[in-house]
Short mmCIF file of C-alpha atoms in Angstrom, two decimals:
data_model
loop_
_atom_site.label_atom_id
_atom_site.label_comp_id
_atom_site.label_asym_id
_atom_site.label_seq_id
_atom_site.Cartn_x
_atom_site.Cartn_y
_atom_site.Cartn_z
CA UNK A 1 -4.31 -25.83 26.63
CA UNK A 2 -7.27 -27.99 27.67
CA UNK A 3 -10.98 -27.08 26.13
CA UNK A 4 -8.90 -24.71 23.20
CA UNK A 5 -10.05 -25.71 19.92
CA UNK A 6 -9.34 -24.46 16.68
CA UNK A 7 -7.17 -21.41 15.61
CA UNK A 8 -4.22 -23.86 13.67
CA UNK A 9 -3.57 -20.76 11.06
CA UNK A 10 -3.54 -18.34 13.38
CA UNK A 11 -1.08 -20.80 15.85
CA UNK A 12 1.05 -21.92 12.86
CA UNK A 13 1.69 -17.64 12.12
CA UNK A 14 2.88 -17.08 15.71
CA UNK A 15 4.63 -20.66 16.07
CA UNK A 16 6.50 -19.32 12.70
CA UNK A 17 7.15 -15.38 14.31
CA UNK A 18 8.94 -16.95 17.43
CA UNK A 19 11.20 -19.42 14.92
CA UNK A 20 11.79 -16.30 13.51
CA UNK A 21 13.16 -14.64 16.78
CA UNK A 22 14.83 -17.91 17.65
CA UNK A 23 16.84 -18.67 14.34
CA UNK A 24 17.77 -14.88 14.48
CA UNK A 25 19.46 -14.71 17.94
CA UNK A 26 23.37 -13.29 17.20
CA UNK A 27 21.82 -10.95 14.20
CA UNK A 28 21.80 -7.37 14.57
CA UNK A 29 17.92 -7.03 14.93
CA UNK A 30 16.46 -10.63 15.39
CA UNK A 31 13.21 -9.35 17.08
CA UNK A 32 10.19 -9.25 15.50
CA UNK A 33 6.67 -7.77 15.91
CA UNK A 34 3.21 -8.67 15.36
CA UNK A 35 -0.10 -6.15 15.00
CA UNK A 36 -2.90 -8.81 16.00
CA UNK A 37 -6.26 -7.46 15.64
CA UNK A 38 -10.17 -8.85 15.77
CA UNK A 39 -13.53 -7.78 16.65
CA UNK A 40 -14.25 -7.74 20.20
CA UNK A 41 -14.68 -10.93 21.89
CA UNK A 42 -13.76 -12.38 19.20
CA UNK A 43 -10.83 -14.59 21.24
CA UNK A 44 -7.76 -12.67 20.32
CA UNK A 45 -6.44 -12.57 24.14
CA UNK A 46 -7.03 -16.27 24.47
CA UNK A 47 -5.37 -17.56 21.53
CA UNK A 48 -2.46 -15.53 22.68
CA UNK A 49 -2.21 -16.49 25.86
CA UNK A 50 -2.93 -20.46 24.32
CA UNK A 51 0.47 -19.73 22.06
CA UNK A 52 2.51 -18.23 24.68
CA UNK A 53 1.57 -20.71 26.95
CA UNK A 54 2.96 -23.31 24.61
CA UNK A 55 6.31 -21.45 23.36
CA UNK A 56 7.54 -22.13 27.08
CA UNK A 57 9.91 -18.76 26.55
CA UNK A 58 9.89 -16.16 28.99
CA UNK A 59 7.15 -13.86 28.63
CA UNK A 60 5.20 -10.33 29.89
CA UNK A 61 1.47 -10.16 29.49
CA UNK A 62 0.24 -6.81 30.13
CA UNK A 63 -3.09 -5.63 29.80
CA UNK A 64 -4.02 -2.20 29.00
CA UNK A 65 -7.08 -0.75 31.72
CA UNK A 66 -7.73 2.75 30.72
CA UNK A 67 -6.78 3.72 34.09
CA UNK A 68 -4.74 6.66 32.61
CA UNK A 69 -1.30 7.62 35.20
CA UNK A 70 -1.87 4.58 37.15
CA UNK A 71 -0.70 2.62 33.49
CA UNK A 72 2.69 2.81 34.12
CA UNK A 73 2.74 1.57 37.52
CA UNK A 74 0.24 -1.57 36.75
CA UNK A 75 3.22 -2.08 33.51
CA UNK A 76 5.65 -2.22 36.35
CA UNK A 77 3.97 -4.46 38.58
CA UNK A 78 3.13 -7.10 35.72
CA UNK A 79 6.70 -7.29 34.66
CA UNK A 80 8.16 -7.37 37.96
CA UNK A 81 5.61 -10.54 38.34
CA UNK A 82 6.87 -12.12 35.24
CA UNK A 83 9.66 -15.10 34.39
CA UNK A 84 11.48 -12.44 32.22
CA UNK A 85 15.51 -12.76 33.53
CA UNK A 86 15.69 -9.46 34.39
CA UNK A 87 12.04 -9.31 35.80
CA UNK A 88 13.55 -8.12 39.32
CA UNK A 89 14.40 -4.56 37.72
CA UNK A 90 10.61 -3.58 37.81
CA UNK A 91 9.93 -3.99 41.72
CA UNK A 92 9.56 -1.06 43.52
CA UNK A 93 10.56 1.09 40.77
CA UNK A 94 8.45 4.16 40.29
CA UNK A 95 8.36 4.77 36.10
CA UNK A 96 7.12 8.48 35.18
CA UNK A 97 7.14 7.89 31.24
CA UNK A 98 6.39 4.97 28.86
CA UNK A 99 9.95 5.93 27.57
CA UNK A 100 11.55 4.68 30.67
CA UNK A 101 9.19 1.86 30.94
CA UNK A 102 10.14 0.12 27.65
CA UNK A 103 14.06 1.13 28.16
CA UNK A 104 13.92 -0.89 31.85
CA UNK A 105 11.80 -3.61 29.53
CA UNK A 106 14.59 -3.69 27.18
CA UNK A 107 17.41 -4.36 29.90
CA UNK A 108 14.63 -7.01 31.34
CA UNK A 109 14.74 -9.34 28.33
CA UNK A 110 17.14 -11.73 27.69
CA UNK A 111 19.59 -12.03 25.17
CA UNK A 112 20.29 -15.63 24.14
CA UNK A 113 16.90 -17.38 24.26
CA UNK A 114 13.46 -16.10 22.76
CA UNK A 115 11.02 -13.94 24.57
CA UNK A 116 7.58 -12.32 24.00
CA UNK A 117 6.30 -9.49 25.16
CA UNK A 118 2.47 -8.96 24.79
CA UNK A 119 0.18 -5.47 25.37
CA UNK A 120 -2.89 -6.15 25.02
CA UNK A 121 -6.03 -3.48 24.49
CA UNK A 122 -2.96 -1.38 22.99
CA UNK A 123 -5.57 1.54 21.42
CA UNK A 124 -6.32 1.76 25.01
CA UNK A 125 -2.70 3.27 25.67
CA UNK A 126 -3.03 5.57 22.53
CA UNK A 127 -6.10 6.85 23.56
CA UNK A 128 -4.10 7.81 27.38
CA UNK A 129 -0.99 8.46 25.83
CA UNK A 130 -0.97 9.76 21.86
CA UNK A 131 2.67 9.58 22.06
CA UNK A 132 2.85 6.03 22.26
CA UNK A 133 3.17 5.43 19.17
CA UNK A 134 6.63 7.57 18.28
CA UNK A 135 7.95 6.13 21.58
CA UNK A 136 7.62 2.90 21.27
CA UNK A 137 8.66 3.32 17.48
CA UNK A 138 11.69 4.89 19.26
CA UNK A 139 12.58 2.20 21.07
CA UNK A 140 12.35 -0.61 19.57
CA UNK A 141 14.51 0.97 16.84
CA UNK A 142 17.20 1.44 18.94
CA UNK A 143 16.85 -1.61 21.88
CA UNK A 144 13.69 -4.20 21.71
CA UNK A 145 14.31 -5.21 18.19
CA UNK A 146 17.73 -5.63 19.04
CA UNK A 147 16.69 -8.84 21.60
CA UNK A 148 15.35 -11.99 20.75
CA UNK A 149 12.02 -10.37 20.85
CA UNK A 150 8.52 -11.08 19.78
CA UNK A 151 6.33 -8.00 20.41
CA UNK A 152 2.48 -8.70 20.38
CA UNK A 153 0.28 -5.86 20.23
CA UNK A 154 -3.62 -6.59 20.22
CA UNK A 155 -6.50 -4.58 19.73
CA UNK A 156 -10.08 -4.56 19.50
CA UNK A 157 -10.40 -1.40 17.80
CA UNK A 158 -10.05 -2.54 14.21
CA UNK A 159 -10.10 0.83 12.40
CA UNK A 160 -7.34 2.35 15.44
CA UNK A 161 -5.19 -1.01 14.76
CA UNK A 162 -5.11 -1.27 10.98
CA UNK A 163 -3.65 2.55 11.06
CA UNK A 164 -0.89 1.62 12.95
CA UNK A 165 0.72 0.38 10.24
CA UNK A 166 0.09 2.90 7.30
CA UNK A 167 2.12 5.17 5.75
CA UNK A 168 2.78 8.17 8.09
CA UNK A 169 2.32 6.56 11.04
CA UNK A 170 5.39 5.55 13.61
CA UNK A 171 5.21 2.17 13.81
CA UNK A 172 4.45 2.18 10.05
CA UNK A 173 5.85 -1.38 8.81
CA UNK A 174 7.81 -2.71 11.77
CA UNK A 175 5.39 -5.31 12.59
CA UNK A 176 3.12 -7.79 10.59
CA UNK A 177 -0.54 -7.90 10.72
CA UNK A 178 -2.79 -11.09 11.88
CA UNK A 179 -6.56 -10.77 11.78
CA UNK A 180 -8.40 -13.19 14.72
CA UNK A 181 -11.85 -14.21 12.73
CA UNK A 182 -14.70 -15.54 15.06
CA UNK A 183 -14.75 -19.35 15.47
CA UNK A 184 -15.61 -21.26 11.94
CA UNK A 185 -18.99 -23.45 11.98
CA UNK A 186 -17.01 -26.45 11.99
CA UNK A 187 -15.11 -24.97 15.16
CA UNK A 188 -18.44 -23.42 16.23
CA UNK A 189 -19.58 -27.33 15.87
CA UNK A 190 -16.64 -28.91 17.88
CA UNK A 191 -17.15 -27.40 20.64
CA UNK A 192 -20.89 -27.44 21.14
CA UNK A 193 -20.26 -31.19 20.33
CA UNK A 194 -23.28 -30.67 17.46
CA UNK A 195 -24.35 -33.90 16.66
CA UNK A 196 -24.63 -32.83 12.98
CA UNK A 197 -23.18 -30.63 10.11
CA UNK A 198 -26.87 -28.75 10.16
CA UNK A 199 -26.68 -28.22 14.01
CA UNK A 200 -23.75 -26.81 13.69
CA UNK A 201 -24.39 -24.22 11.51
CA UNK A 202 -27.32 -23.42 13.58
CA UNK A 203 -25.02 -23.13 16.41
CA UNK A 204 -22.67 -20.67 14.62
CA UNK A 205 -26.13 -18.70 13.58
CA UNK A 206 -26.95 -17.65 17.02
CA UNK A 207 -23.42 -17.35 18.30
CA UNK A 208 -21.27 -16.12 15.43
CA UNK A 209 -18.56 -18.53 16.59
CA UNK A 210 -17.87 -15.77 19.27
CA UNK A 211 -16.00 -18.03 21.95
CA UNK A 212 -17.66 -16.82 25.03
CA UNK A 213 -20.79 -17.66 23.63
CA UNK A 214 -19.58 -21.27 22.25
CA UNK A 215 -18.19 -22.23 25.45
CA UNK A 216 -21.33 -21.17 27.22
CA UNK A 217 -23.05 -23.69 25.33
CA UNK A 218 -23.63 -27.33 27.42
CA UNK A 219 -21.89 -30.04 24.88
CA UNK A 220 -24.06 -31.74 22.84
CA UNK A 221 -27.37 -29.89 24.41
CA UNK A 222 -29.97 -29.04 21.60
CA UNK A 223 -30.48 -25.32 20.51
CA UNK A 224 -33.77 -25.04 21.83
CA UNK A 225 -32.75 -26.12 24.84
CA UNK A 226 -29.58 -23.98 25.10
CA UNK A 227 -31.99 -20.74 24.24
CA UNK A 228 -34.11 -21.73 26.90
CA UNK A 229 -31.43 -22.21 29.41
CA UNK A 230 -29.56 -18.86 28.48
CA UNK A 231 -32.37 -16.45 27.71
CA UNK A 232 -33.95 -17.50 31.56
CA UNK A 233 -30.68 -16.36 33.01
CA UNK A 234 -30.28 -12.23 32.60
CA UNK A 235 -26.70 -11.90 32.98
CA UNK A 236 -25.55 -15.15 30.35
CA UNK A 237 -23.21 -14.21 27.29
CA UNK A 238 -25.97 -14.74 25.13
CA UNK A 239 -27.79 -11.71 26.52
CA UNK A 240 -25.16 -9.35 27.85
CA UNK A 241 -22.73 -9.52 25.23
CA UNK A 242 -24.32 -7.19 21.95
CA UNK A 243 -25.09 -4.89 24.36
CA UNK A 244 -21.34 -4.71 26.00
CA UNK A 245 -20.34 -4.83 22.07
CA UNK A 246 -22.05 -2.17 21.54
CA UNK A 247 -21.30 0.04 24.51
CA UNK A 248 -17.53 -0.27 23.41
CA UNK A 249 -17.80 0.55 20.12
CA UNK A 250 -20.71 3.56 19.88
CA UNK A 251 -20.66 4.35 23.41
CA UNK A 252 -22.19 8.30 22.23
CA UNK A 253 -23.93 7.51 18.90
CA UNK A 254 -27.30 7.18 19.69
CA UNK A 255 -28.16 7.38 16.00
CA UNK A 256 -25.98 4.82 14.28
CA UNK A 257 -27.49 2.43 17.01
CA UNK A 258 -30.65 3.53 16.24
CA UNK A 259 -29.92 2.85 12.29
CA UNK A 260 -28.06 -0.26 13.29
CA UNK A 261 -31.14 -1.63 15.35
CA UNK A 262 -33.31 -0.88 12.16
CA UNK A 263 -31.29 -3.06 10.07
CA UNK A 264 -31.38 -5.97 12.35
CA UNK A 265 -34.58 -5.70 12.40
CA UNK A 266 -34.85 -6.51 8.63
CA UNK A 267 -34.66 -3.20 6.71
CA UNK A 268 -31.49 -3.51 3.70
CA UNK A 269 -31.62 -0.61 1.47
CA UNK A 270 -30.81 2.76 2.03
CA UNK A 271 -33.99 4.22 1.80
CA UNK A 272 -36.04 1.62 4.31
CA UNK A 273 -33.05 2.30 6.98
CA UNK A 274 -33.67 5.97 6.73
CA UNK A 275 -37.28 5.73 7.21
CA UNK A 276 -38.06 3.52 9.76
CA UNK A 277 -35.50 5.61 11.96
CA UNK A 278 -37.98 7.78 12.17
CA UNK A 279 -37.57 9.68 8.41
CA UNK A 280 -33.34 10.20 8.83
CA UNK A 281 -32.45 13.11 6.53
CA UNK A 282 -30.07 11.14 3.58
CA UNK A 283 -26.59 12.98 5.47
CA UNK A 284 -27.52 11.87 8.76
CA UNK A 285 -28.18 8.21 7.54
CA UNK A 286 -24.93 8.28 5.29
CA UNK A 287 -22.44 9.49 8.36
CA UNK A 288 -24.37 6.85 10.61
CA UNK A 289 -23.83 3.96 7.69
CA UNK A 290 -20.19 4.97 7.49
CA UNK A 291 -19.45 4.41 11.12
CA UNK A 292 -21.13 1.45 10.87
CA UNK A 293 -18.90 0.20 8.71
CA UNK A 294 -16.33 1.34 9.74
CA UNK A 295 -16.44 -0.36 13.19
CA UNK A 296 -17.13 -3.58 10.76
CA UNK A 297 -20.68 -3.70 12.57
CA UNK A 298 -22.51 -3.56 8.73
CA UNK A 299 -21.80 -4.55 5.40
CA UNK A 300 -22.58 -3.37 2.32
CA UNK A 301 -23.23 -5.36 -0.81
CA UNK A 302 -23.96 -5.20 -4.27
CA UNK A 303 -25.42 -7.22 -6.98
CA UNK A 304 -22.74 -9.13 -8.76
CA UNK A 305 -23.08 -9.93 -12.60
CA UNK A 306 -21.49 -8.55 -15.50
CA UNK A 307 -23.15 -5.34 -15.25
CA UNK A 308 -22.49 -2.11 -12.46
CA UNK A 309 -25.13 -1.74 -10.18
CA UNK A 310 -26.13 1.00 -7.23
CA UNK A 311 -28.88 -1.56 -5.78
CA UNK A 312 -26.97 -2.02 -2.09
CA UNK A 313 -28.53 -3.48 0.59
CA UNK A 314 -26.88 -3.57 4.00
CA UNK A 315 -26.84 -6.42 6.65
CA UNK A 316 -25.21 -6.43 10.64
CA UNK A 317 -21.65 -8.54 9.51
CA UNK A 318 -21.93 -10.46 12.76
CA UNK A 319 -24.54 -13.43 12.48
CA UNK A 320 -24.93 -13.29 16.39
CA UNK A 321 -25.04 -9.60 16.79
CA UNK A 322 -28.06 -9.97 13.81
CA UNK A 323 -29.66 -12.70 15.87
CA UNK A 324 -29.50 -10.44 19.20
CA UNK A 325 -30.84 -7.42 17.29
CA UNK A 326 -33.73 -9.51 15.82
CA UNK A 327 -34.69 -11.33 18.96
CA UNK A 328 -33.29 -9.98 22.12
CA UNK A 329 -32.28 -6.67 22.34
CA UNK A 330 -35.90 -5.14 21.56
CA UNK A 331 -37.26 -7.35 24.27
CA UNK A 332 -34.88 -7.14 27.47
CA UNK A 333 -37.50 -5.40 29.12
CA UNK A 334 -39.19 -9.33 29.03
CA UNK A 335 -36.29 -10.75 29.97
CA UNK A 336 -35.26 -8.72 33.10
CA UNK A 337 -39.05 -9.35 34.07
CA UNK A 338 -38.99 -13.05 34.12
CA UNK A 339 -40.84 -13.66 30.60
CA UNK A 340 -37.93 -15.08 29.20
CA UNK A 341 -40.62 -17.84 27.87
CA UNK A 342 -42.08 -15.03 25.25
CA UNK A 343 -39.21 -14.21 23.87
CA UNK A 344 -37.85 -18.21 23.63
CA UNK A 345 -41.78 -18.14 21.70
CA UNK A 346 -40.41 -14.94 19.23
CA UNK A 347 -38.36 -17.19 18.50
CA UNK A 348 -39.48 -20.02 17.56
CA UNK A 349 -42.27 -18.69 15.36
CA UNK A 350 -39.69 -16.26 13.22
CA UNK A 351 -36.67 -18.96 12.93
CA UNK A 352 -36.97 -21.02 10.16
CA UNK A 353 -37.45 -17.03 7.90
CA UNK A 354 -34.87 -15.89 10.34
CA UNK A 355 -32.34 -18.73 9.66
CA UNK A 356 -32.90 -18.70 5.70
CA UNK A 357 -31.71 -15.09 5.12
CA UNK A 358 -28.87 -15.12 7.78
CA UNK A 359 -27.28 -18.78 6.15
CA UNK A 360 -26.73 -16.94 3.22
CA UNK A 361 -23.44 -14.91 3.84
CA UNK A 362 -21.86 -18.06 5.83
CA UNK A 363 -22.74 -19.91 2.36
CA UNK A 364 -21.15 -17.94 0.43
CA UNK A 365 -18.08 -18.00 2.41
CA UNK A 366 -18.03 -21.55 1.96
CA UNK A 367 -18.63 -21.63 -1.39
CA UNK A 368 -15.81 -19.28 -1.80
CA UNK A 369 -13.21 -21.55 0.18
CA UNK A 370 -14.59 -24.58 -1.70
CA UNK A 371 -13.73 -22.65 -5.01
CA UNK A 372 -12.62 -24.06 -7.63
CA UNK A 373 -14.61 -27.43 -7.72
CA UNK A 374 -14.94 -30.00 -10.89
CA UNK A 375 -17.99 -28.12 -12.77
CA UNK A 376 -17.47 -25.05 -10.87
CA UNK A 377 -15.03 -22.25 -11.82
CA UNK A 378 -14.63 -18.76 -10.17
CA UNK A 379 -13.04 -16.68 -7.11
CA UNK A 380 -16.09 -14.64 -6.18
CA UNK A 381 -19.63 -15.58 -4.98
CA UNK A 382 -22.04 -13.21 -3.88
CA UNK A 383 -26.08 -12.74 -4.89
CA UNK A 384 -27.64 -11.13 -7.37
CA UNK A 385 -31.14 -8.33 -7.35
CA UNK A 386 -32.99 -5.82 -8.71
CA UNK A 387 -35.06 -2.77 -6.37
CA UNK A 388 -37.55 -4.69 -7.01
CA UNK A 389 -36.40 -8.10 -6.23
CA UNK A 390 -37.73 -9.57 -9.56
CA UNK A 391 -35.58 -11.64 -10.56
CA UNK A 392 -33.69 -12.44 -6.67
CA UNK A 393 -30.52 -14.91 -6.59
CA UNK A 394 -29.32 -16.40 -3.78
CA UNK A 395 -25.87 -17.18 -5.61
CA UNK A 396 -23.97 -15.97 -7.91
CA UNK A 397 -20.08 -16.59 -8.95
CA UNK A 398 -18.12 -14.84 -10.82
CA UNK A 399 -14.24 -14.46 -11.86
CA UNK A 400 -13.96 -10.61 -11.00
CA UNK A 401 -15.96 -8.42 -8.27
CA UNK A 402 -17.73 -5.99 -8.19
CA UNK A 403 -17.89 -6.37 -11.58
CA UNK A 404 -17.75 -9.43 -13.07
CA UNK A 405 -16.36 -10.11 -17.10
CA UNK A 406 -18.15 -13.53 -16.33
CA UNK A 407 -20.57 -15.00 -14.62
CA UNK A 408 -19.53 -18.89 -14.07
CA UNK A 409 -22.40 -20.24 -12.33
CA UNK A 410 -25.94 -19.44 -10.03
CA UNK A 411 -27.28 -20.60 -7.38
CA UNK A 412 -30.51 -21.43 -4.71
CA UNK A 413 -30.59 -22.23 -1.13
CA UNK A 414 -33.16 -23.97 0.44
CA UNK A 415 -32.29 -24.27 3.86
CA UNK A 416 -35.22 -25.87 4.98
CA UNK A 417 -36.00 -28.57 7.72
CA UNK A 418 -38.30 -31.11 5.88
CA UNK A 419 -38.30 -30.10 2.39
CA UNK A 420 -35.63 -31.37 -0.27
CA UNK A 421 -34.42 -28.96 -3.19
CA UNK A 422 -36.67 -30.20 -6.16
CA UNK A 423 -37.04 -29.43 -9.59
CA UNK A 424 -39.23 -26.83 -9.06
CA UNK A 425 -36.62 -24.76 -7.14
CA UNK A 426 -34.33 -25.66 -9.73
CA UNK A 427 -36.57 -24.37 -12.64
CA UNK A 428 -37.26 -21.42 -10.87
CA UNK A 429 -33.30 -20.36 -10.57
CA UNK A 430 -33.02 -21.41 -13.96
CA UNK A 431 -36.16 -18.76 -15.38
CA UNK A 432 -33.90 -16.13 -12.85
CA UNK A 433 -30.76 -16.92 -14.04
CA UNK A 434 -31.63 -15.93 -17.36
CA UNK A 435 -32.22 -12.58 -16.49
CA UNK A 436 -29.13 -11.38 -14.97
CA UNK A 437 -26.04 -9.78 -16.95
CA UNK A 438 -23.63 -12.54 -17.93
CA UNK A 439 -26.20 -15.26 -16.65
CA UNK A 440 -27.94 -17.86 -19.63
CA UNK A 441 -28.88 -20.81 -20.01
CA UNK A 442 -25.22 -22.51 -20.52
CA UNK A 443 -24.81 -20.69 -16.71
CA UNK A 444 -24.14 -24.11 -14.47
CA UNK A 445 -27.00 -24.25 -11.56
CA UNK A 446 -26.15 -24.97 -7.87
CA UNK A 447 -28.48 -26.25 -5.90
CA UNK A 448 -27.89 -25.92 -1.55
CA UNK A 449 -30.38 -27.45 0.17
CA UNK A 450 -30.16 -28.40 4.34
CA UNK A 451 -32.72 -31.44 3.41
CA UNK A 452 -31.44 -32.97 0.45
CA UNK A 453 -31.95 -32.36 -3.30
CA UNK A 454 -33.58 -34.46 -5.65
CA UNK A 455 -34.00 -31.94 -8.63
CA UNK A 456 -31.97 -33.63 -11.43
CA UNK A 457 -29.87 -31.23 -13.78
CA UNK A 458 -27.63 -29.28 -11.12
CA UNK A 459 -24.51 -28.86 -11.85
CA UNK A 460 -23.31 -29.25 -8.18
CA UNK A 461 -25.64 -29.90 -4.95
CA UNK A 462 -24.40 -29.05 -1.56
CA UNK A 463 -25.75 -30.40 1.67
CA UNK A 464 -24.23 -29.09 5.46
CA UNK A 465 -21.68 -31.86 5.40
CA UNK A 466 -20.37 -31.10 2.03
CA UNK A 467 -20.19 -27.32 3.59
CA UNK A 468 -18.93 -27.97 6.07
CA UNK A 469 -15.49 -28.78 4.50
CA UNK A 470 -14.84 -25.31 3.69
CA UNK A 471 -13.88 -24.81 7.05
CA UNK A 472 -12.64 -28.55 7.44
CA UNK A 473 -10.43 -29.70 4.83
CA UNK A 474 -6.24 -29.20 4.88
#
């Protein structure tokens, strides 16, 4: 589909499902089911639609509305609109229960070619209907798996989707599970048309590869100029779509916002969060860090070396929900009032400190899909600290987490605009490195630098282009 970019895993899993369906049609059960889940706006409906679109099979897209009895009858009115052969059994038919619904779907389908049936916002219909669940477990036991049938079920709500297919529940291992990430920064990059690997990280900073955002974005326009042109218009993805985010997924908790707004705002440890919102008693924080994570909203990490450590710090998991928290949801007030020009100003003067913390986690992912390079061993990268930051390390990798048995290299990032990596960053990480568990001075060095690096005695140096190809290479 024109303007669709990326996604090839993802495509390749659901190109392989319907093969599946197709090379099982005359089997007892050749249909098969798929649990496809991802943060919200994350492009989970799209990339459907871009796959079904492509299978040229017949196929129902229904769309879950929260609109309670009125479900069935928008069910009925999207299959009766559909190229499925027996879509004519749905028209003016009155359905009372999801049972009947899926038995009419079931007589609907055809029998010698491939089909796919897709509900999207499914948690919506098990928050309507708990039964759901055991009735759709029902029948596609006894009728939909029976068809040449490929049953997508998507979901924003990650914690309500991942149950469905536990132990205990109905539909407990009749489907396989497909996780829809945000947009690399090599996708990110595409589609901005950045005219460099370091603009293209930049880009994925401020949108967190969220589609919406991406495609928002005038190819090949500069980031300052993109900021400019989004932050002056109120209603543009940039600006509306934390808050919608957010309305979704803690429409009633106030207080994990509240704790959530405080770690955007900078504060990492436990004890910082708790007092700046406004001196949280230690239970109230925990439950509100919990549900946090749980909605994947915050992370928690931990030093990694070859020693156990309680030192967590906590950071918002979505680079563009931690750039709206930082920058633009404190200041809407400006924004709704025309001074969209003091907040482009915020800005400006806090990017560069900004942009050096919040490269760090896509780093690490990168180094960890680079993994294992000549001079490099390991399968786990994360940073290493102390409460009171002395020594700090920006990288760390390791063979085992959260514990490591060995620590296999460290490293700095410099992710600066006019300054290379030199050899006093290097003999700085080298003085640190010493002083964490399983670290010495055998540990190989990695220097990351956005400018360059001319320190000599790095094991490895990466640049954005050589980063880049995490995301990149086959």
């Amino acid at each position: 589909m024109s303007g669709f970019v990326g996604r090839e895993q993802q495509l390749r899993s659901l190109d392989g499902m319907i093969e599946r369906v197709r090379a099982g049609i005359g089997s007892p059960d050749p249909g098969r089911c798929m649990l496809v889940r991802g943060r919200r706006r994350v492009g989970k409906s799209r990339l459907v639609e871009t796959f079904t679109a492509r299978a040229d099979v017949p196929s129902l897209y229904f769309t879950a509305s929260r609109q309670g009895r009125h479900e069935l009858a928008l069910f009925a009115e999207e299959a009766a609109a559909s190229n499925l052969p027996g879509a004519a059994l749905f028209s003016g038919v009155r359905l009372d229960t999801w049972d009947a619904a899926l038995r009419l779907l079931a007589q609907a389908l055809p029998y010698d070619v491939p089909s796919i049936v897709v509900v999207d916002e499914f948690p919506y219909l098990i928050e309507e209907t708990p039964s759901i669940e055991a009735v759709l477990q029902k029948q596609w036991d006894r009728l939909l798996s029976r068809k040449p049938l490929l049953l997508l079920l998507i979901g924003s709500d990650l914690t309500m989707m991942e149950a469905l297919n536990t132990h205990g529940r109905a539909f407990f291992q009749r489907g396989r599970e497909m996780v829809v990430p945000p947009l690399s920064p090599a996708e990110t990059g595409v589609i901005v048309k950045a005219t460099s690997a370091a603009d293209a990280f930049d880009a994925y900073l401020v949108t967190g590869g969220l589609p919406l955002l991406c495609a928002e974005w005038p190819t090949g326009m500069s980031m300052w100029k993109y900021l400019e042109e989004a932050l002056a218009e109120p209603t543009s993805a940039l600006i509306v779509s934390a808050e919608r985010t957010l309305a979704a997924e803690l429409p009633t908790e106030s207080l994990a916002r509240e704790v959530l707004g405080k770690i955007g705002a900078g504060e990492t440890t436990f004890s910082s969060i708790a007092r700046a919102s406004g001196g949280l008693h230690a239970s109230s924080a925990k439950r509100s860090l919990d549900l946090l994570g749980l909605k994947r909203l915050v992370e928690r990490e931990t030093p990694l070396s070859t020693k156990p450590s309680k030192e967590a710090r906590y950071r918002v998991a979505d680079s563009y929900l931690r750039f709206w928290l930082s920058f633009l949801g404190p200041y809407m007030s400006e924004i709704e009032r025309d001074r969209s020009d003091r907040v482009l100003e915020r800005v400006r003067r806090g990017w560069l400190s900004w942009r050096g913390k919040a490269v760090e986690p896509v780093i690490r992912e990168a180094l960890r899909r680079l993994l294992p390079l000549q001079g490099l061993e390991g399968a786990e990268v994360g940073g290493y600290w102390t409460r009171t930051n002395r020594p700090e390390i920006d990288l760390v990798g390791a063979d085992h987490a959260p514990v490591a048995r060995r620590v296999t290299f460290t490293g700095s990032i410099k992710w600066r605009d006019n300054q290379c990596f030199d050899e006093s960053d290097l003999n700085a990480l080298a003085v640190a490195t010493a002083e964490v568990p399983g670290g010495g001075a055998d540990t190989p060095l990695v220097a990351v630098s956005r400018s360059g690096v001319t320190a000599r005695g790095a094991a490895v140096a990466f640049g954005p282009d050589e980063l880049i190809q995490a995301w990149t290479r086959s």
